[in-house]
C-alpha positions as semicolon CSV with decimal commas, in nm:
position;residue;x (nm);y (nm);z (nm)
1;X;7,571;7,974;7,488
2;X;7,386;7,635;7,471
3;X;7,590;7,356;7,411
4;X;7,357;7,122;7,176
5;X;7,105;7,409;7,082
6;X;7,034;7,726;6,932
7;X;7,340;7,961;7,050
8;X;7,395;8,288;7,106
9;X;7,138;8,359;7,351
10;X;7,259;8,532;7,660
11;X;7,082;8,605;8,023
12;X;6,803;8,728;7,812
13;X;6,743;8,484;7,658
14;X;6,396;8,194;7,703
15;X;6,244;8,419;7,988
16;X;5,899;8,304;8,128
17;X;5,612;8,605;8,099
18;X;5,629;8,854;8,367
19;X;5,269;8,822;8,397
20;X;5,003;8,674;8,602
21;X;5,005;8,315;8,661
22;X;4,732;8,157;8,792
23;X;4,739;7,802;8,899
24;X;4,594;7,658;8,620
25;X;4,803;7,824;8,326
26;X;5,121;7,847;8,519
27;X;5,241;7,545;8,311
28;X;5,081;7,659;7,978
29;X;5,256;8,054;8,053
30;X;5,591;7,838;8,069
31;X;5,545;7,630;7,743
32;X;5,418;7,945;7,556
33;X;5,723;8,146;7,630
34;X;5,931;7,833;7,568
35;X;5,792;7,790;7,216
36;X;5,871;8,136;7,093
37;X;6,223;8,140;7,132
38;X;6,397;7,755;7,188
39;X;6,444;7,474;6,916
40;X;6,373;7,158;6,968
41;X;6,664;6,874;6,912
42;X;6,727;6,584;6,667
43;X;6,718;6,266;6,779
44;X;7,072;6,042;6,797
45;X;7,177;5,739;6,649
46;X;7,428;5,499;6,759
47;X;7,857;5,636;6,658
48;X;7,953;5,477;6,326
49;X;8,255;5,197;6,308
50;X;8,570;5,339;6,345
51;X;8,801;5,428;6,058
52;X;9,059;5,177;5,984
53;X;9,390;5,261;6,118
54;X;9,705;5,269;5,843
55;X;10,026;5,396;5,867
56;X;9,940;5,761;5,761
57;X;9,681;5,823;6,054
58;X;9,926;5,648;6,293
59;X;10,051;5,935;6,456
60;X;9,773;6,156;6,492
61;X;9,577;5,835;6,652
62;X;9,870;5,823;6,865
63;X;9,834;6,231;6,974
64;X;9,459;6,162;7,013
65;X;9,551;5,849;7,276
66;X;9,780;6,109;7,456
67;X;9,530;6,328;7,462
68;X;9,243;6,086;7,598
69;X;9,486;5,987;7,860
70;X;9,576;6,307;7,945
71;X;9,154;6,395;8,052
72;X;9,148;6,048;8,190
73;X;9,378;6,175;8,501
74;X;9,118;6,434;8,554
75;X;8,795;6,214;8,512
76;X;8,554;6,200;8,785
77;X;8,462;5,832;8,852
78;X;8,160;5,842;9,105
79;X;8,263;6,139;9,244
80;X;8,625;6,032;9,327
81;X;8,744;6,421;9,329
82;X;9,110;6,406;9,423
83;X;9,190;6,693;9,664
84;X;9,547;6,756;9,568
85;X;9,405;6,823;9,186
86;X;9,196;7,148;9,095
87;X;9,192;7,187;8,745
88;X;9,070;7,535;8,737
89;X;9,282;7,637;9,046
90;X;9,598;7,488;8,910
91;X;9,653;7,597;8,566
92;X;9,452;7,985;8,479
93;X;9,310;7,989;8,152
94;X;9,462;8,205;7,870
95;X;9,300;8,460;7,787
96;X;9,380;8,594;7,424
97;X;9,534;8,947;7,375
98;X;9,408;9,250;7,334
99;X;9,298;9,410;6,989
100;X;9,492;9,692;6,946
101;X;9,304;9,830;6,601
102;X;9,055;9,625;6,411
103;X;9,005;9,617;6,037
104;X;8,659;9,515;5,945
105;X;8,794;9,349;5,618
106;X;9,022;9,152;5,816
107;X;8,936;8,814;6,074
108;X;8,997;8,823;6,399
109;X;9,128;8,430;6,537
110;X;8,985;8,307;6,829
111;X;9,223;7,994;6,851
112;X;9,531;8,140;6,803
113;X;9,632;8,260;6,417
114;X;9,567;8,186;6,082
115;X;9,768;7,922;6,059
116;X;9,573;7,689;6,297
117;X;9,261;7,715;6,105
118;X;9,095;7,430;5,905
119;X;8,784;7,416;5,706
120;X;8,511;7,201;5,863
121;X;8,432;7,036;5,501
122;X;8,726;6,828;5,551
123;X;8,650;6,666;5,888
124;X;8,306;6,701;5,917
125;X;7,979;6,609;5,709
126;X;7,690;6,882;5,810
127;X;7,379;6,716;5,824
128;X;7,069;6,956;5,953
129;X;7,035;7,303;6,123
130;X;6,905;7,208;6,485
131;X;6,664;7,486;6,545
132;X;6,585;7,870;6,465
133;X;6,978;8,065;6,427
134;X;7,088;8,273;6,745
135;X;7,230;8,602;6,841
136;X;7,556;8,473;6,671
137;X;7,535;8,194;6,485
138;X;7,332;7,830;6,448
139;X;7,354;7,474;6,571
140;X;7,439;7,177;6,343
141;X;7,377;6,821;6,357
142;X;7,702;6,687;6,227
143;X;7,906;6,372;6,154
144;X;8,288;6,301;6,200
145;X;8,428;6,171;5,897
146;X;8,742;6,044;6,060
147;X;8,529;5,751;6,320
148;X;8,121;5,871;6,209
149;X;8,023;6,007;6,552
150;X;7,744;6,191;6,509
151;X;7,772;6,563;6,725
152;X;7,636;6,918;6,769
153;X;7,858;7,190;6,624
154;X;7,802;7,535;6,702
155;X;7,843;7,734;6,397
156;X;7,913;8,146;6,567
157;X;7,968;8,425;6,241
158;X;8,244;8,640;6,363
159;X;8,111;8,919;6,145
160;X;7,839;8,967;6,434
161;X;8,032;9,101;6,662
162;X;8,326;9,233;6,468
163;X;8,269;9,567;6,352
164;X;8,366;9,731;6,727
165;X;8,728;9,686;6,868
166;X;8,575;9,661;7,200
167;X;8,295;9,399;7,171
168;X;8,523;9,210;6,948
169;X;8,781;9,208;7,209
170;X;8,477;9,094;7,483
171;X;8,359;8,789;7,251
172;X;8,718;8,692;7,191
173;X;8,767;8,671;7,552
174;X;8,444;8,518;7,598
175;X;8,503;8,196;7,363
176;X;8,839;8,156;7,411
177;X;8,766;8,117;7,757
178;X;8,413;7,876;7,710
179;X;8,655;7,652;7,517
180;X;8,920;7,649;7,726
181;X;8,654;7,532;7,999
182;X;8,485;7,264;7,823
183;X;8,810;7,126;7,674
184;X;8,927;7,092;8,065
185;X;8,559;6,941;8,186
186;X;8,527;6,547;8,199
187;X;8,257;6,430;8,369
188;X;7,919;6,201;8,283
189;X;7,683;6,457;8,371
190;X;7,847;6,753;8,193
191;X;7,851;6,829;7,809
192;X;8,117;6,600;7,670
193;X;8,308;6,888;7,396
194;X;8,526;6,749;7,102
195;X;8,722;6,981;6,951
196;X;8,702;7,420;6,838
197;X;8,825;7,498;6,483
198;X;8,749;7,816;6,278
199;X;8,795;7,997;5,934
200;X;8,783;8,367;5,837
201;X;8,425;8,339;5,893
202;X;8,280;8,114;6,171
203;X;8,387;7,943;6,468
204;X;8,312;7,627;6,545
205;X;8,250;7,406;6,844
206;X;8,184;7,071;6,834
207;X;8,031;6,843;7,100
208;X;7,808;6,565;7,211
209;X;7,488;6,546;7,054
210;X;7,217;6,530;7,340
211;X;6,861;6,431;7,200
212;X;6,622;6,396;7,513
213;X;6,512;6,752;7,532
214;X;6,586;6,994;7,831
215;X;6,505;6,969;8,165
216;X;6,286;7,245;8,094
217;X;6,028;7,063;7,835
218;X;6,000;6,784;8,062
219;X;5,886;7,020;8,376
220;X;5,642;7,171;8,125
221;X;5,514;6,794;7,976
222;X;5,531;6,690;8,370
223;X;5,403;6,978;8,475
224;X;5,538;6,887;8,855
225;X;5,770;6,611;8,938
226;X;5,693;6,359;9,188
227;X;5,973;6,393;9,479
228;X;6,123;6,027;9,338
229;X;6,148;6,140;8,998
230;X;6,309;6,479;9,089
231;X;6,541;6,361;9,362
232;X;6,682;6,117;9,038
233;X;6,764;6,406;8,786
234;X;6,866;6,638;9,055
235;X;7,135;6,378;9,211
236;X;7,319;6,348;8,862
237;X;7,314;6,701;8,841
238;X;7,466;6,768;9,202
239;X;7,698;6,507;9,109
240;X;7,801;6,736;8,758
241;X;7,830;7,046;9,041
242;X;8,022;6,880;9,280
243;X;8,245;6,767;8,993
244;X;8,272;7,154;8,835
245;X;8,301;7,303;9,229
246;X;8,563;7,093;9,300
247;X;8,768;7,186;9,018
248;X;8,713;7,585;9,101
249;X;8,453;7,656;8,833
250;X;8,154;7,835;8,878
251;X;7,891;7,753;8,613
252;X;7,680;8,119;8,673
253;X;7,351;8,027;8,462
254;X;7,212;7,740;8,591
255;X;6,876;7,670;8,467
256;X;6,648;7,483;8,363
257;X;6,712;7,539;8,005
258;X;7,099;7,480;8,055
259;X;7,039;7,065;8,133
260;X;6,973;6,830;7,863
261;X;6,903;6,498;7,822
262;X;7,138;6,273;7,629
263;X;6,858;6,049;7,530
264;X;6,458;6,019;7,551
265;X;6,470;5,735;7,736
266;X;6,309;5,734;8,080
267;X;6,615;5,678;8,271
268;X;6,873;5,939;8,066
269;X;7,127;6,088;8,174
270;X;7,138;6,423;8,217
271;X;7,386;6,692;8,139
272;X;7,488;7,045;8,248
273;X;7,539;7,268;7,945
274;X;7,632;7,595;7,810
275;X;7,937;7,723;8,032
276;X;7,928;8,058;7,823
277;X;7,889;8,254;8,200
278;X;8,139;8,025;8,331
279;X;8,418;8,186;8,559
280;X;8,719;8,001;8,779
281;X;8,699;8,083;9,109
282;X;9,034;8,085;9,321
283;X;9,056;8,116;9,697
284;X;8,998;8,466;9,848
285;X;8,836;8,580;9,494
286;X;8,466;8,665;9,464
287;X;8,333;8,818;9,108
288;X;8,119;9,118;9,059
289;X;7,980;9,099;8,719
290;X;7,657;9,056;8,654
291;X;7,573;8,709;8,550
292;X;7,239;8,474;8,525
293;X;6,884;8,474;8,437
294;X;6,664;8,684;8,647
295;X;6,431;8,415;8,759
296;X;6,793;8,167;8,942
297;X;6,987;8,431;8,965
298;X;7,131;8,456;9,315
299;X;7,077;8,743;9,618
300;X;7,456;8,822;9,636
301;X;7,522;8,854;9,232
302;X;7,234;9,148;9,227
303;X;7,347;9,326;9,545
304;X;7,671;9,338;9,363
305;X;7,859;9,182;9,689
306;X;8,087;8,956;9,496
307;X;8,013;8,610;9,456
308;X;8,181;8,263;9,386
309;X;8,054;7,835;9,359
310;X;7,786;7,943;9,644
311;X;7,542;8,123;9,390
312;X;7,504;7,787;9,169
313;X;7,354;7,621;9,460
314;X;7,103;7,915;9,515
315;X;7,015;7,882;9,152
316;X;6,989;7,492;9,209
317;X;6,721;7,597;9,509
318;X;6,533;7,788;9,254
319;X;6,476;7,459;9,039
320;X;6,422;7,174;9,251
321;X;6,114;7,430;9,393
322;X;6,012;7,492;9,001
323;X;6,057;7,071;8,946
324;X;5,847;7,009;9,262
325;X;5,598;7,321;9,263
326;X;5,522;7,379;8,879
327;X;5,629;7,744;8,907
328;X;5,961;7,996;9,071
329;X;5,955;8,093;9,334
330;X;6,051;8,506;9,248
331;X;5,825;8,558;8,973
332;X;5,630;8,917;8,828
333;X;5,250;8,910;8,887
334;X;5,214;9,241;8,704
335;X;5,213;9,316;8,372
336;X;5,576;9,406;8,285
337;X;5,760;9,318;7,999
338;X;6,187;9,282;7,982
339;X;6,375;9,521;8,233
340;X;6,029;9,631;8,434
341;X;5,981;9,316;8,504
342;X;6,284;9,163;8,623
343;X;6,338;9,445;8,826
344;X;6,045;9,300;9,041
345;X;6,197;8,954;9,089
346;X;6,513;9,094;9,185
347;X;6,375;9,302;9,429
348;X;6,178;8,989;9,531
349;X;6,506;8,785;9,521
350;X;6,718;9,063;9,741
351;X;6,468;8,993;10,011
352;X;6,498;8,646;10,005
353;X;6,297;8,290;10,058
354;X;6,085;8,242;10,321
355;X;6,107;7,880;10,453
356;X;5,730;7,853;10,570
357;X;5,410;7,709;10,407
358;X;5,153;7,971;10,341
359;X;4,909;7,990;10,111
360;X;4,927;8,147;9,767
361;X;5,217;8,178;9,543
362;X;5,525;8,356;9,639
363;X;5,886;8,270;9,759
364;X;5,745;8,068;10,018
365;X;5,644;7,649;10,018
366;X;5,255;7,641;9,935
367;X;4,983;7,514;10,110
368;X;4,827;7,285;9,816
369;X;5,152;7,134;9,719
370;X;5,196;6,860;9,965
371;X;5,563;6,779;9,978
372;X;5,808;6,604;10,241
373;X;5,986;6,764;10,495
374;X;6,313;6,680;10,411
375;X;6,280;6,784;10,012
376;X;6,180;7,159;10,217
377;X;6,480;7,168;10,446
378;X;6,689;7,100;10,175
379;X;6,536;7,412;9,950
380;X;6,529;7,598;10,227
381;X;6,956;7,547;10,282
382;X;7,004;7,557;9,917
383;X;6,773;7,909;9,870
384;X;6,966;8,033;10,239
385;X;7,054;8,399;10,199
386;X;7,361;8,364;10,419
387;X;7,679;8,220;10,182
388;X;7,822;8,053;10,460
389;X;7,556;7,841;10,567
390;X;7,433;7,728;10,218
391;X;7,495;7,434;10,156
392;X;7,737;7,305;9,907
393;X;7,681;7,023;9,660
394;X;7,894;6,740;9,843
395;X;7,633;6,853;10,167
396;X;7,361;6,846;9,929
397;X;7,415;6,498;9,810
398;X;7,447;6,365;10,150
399;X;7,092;6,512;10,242
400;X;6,865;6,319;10,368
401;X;6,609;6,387;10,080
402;X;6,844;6,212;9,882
403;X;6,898;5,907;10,098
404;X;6,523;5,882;10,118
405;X;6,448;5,927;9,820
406;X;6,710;5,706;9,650
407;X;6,654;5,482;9,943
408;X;7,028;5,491;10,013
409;X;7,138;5,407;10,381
410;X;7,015;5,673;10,548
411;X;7,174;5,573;10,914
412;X;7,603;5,607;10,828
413;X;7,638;5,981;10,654
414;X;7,930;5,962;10,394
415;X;8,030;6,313;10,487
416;X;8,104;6,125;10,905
417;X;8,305;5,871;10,728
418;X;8,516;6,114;10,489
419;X;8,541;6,350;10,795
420;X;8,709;6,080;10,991
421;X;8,972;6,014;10,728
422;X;9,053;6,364;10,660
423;X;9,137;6,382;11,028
424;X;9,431;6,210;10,964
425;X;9,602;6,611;10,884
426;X;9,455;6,795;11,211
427;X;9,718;6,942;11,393
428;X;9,699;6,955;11,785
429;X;9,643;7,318;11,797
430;X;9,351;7,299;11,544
431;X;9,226;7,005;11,742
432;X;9,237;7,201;12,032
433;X;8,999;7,488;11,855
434;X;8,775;7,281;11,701
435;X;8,692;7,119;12,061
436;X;8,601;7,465;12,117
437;X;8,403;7,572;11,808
438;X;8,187;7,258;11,827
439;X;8,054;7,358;12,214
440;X;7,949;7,697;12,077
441;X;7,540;7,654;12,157
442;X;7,506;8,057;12,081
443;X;7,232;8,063;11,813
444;X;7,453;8,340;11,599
445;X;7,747;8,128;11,690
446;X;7,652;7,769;11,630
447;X;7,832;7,640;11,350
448;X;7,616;7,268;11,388
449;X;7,225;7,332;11,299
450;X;6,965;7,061;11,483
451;X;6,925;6,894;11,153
452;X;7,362;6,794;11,170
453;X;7,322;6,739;11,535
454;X;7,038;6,471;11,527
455;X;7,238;6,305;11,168
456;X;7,556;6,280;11,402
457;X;7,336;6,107;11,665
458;X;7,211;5,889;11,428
459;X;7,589;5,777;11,293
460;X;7,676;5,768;11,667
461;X;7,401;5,546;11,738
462;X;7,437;5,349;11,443
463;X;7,836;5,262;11,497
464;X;7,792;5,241;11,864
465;X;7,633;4,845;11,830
466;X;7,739;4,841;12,233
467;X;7,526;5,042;12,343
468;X;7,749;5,227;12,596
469;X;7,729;5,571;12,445
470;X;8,074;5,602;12,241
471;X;8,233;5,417;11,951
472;X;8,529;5,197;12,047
473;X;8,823;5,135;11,753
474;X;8,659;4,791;11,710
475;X;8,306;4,953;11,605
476;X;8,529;5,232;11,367
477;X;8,703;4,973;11,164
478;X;8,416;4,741;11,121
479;X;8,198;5,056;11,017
480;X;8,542;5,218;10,784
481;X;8,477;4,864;10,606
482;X;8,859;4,768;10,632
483;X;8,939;5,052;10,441
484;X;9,208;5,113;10,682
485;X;9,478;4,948;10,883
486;X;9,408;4,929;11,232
487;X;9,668;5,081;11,363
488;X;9,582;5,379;11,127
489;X;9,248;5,377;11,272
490;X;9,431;5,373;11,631
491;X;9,593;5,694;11,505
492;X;9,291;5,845;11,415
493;X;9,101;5,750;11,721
494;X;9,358;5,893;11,973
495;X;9,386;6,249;11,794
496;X;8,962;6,256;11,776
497;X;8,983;6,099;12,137
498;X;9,056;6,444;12,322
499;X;8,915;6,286;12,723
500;X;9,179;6,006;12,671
501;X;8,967;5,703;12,736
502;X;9,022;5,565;12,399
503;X;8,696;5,578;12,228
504;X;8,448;5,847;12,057
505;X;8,190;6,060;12,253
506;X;7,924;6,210;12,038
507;X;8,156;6,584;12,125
508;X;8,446;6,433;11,935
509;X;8,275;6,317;11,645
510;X;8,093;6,674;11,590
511;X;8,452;6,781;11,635
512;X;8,553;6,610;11,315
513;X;8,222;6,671;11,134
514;X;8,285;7,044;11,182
515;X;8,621;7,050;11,045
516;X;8,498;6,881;10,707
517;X;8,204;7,103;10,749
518;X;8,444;7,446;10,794
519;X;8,692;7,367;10,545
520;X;8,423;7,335;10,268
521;X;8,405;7,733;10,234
522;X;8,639;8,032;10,317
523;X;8,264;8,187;10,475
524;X;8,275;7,992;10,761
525;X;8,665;7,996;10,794
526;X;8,590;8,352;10,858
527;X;8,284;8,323;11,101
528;X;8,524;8,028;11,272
529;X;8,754;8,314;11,329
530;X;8,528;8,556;11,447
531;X;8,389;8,329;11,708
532;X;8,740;8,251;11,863
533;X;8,837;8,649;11,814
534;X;8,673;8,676;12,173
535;X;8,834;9,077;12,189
536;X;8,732;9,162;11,874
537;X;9,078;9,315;11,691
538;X;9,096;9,065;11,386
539;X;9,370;8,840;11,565
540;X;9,376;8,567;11,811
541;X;9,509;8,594;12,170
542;X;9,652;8,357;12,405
543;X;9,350;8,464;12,643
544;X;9,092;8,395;12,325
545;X;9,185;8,093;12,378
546;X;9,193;7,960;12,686
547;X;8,883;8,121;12,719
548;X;8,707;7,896;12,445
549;X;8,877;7,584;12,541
550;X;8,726;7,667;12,918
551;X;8,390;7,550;12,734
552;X;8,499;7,206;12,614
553;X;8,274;6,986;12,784
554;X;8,459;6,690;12,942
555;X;8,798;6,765;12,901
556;X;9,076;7,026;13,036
557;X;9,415;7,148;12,917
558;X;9,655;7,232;13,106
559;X;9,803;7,647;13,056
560;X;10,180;7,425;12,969
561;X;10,017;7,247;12,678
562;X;9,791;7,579;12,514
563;X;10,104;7,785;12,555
564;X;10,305;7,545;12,386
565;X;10,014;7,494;12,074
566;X;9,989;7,862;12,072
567;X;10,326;7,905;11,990
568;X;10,375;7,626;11,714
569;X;10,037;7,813;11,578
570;X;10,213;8,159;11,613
571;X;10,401;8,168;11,284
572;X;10,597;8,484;11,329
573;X;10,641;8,471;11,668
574;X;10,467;8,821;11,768
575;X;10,246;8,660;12,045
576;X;9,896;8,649;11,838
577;X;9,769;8,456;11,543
578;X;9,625;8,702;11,273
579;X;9,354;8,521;10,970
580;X;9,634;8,387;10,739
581;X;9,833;8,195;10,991
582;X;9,488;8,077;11,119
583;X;9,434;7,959;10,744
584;X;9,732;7,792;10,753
585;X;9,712;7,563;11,032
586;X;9,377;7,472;10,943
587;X;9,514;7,363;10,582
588;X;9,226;7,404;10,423
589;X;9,276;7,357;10,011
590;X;8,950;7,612;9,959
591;X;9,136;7,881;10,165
592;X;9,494;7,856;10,220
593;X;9,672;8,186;10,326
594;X;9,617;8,506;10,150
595;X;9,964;8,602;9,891
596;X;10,235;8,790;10,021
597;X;10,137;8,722;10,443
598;X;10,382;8,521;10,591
599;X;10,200;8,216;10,636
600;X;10,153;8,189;10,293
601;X;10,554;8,189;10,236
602;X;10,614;7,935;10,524
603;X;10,310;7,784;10,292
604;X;10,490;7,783;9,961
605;X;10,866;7,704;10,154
606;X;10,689;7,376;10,279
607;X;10,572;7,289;9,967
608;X;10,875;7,318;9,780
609;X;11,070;7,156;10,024
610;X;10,811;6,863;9,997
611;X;10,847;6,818;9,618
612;X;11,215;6,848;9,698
613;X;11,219;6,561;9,946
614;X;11,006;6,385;9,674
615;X;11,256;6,402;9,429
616;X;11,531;6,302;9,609
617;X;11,376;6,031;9,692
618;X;11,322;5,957;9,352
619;X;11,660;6,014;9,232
620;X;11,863;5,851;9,512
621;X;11,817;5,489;9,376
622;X;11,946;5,581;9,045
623;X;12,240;5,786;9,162
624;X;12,317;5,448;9,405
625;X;12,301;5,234;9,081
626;X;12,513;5,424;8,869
627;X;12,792;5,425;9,131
């Protein structure tokens, strides 16, 4: 459901024409179809003054402060995601129960009970409808009484979907868990929400007002961006996905439609919207139902594989090639109207893009479209069939189209950098693998593409102001910015530094850049495994290894040092490592060891023992004072 809109409107909703398009009209086929079926928005004003404080309002403005201090700890400040907090993965959302027998003279509360209702007259001034109504309800401009901020407020009539146990017990579900999102959700570029409230009748959602218009009416006024101008809204936008992804939420109907403007102003920002399709995603989970709009829907969601954060960035694929191009890339040229019709894209879809310039129009780059290389690399990895080597949104941010386009320094990546502090938590068995999963030069087996290989040349080069080949501690700290102590930077130095001669070879810093790179997505956890599983029976050997550490270039271990990592690996003690004690001593937060496996109770027996030693160490100074 859009957020500032009309609502109601599901994947069916604001499709373009399955017909035709020919270069000239492909614009004028997308405005057409856009007129029929989306409002257009009210302009904003500046928030009112705030309401005098007195004694009476004093503790609710003090609840409200909690509150606001409360989402503050979970605020993304450029992009500062704290790994040790996942809002989505942490705390499950709660879903409401089910409806055992439903009385269509009776409401159904989507909050709670009765008892937590309020009518909207008393906190809220409705000022204009903001469009045509939806499938279940309208959008209202709005002001809050209590401080005069102007907002959107979703106005959904219960009765539409009330009459059937069943579907009443879906929608429930459905906007109990859309609030529950968007009251979790702080971030710049996402949809700031308020509050939900409801009444026999409707319920309500109220939220920031956005006035600019979508991203879609500016691709049709535009027509095509210029890379510049694209590479600006689409880096606030990977910024809003990193955000969601890193909290464990998968947005599912990315779109054109779903991003709008907070103001009309050249330089707006830009917000995602409408988390209706919304769904948490938890390690070792993968959804199967059927989400999206045909046109950005991804490969893996139609061939029903399961699916999880990678099918946003497909969808994200789909519109930086609409933003740049003028039209999608999986379109109907035939005549077909509704399910005829997108039955054609997806079977154009389930095939997949073709990374090529050709002429005509198809899921391919076009010949009389001249765009840089970089901007079609970085389609090509975001429309990649394979899940585990798409590209996530931290990746995408760091791509060179981005650095070149936002002429950001395009010779130190951030991800080399970040890489290098994570290090900090590699164990020496790990280390000891990912020596050997960075010399993998198999083309089925390579885990770094040319593209990373040449970027890590460039950082090498860049750091290395020498000239001697490698990067001494003296080059790391002045390029880490003092961020670090040096003798942290020692640390990290001698546990990348696996030939001993205390400084970084261009091998040990792909090393690093592969365990960032690895740890991103269970996918290529998995494929890590596979490559190491040398016999091929789902668990690692002490033979699979020494036989991939015998292709480390330029360094050798001895068979008294591998036995003695294999065994600190070798959780149980049975003489192989199976998947979930790899998973553990890779420590990955995206993929930590599957429930019930014994890695994953040595897991949780760590853990409490470290919030244990935590709060003793808390405690001890008070219990020494009192005595």
């Amino acid at each position: 459901m859009g957020a500032c809109g009309s609502t109601g409107e599901n994947t069916e909703r604001k499709k373009l024409k399955e017909d035709d398009l020919p270069e000239e009209n492909r614009s004028k086929k997308y405005a057409d179809n856009k007129a029929e079926s989306q409002p257009s928005n009210v302009p904003v004003t500046e928030p009112g003054p705030v309401a005098t404080k007195n004694q009476m309002l004093a503790p609710v403005k003090e609840k409200e402060k909690e509150k606001q201090t409360e989402k503050k700890a979970i605020q993304d400040e450029g992009n500062k995601l704290d790994d040790n907090k996942r809002i989505f993965m942490d705390t499950p959302l709660k879903l409401p129960p089910e409806l055992p027998g439903l009385n269509r003279e009776k409401s159904i509360w989507v909050l709670g009970d009765k008892s937590k209702a309020k009518a909207p007259k008393n906190d809220y001034t409705f000022i204009k409808r903001l469009g045509n109504p939806g499938q279940f309800g309208e959008a209202w401009r709005c002001i809050r009484k209590k401080d005069g901020t102007e907002c959107a407020v979703k106005k959904i009539a219960k009765a539409r979907f009330m009459s059937d146990p069943r579907r009443a017990t879906k929608y429930l579900t459905a906007f109990s868990a859309e609030i529950q999102i968007m009251e979790r959700i702080d971030h710049k570029y996402c949809i700031k929400f308020h509050e939900a409230f409801e009444d026999s009748n409707y319920l309500y959602m109220a939220m920031e007002l956005c006035t600019g218009g979508e991203l879609f009416d500016r691709i049709i006024e535009k027509k095509k961006h210029t890379e510049h101008e694209a590479a600006d809204t689409l880096y606030m936008l990977f910024q809003g996905l990193e955000y969601i992804h890193h909290h464990g939420l998968a947005h599912c109907d990315l779109k054109p439609d779903n991003f709008l403007f907070l103001d009309k102003s050249p330089n707006s920002p830009i917000k995602i919207i409408d988390f209706g399709m919304a769904k948490p995603v938890h390690p070792h989970q993968y959804h199967k139902q059927f989400c999206g709009t045909p046109y950005y829907v991804a490969p893996e969601i139609i061939n029903q594989r399961g699916y999880n954060l990678s099918c946003d960035m497909w969808s994200m694929g789909v519109i930086m090639f609409l933003m740049l191009f003028g039209y999608p890339p999986f379109h109907s040229r035939k005549k077909k109207e509704g399910n005829a019709g997108h039955r054609e894209i997806f079977e154009k879809i389930k095939k997949g893009f073709e990374p090529v310039v050709r002429k005509g129009y198809g899921p391919w780059f076009p010949t009389h479209v001249k765009v840089s290389s970089e901007a079609r690399d970085l389609m090509a990895r975001l429309m990649e069939m394979d899940t585990s080597k798409r590209i996530t949104a931290d990746e995408a941010l760091n791509h060179p189209w981005f650095t070149k386009s936002k002429d950001l320094d395009t010779e130190l990546d951030g991800r080399v950098l970040a890489s290098l502090k994570d290090f900090r938590k590699a164990g020496k068995f790990k280390h000891m693998l990912l020596g050997a999963l960075a010399g993998l030069n198999d083309p089925d087996s390579k885990l770094l593409d040319d593209q990373e290989e040449k970027m890590l040349m460039d950082v090498l080069s860049h750091l290395d102001e020498n000239r001697d080949g490698y990067v001494s501690v003296a080059e790391l700290q002045k390029a880490l910015n003092s961020t670090m102590c040096r003798d942290e930077i020692l640390r990290i130095t001698k546990l990348v530094d696996i030939t001993g001669d205390e400084q970084i070879s261009i091998e040990e810093l792909s090393m690093v850049y592969l365990d960032r790179k690895i740890s991103a997505k269970e996918e290529r956890l998995w494929h890590a495994f596979t490559n190491l599983d040398i016999t091929g029976n789902m668990k690692l050997s002490i033979d699979d290894i020494k036989k991939a550490l015998k292709a480390v270039k330029g360094v050798s271990y001895t068979e008294e040092e591998i036995e003695s990592a294999f065994r600190q690996a070798d959780l149980d003690g049975n003489g192989h490592i199976d998947y979930d004690e790899f998973l553990y001593l890779w420590g990955s937060k995206n993929a930590p060891p599957r429930p019930n496996s014994e890695a994953h109770r040595m897991m949780s027996s760590r853990s409490s023992k470290d919030r244990l030693e935590i709060k003793s160490s808390r405690t001890e100074p008070r219990e020494a004072k009192a005595t």
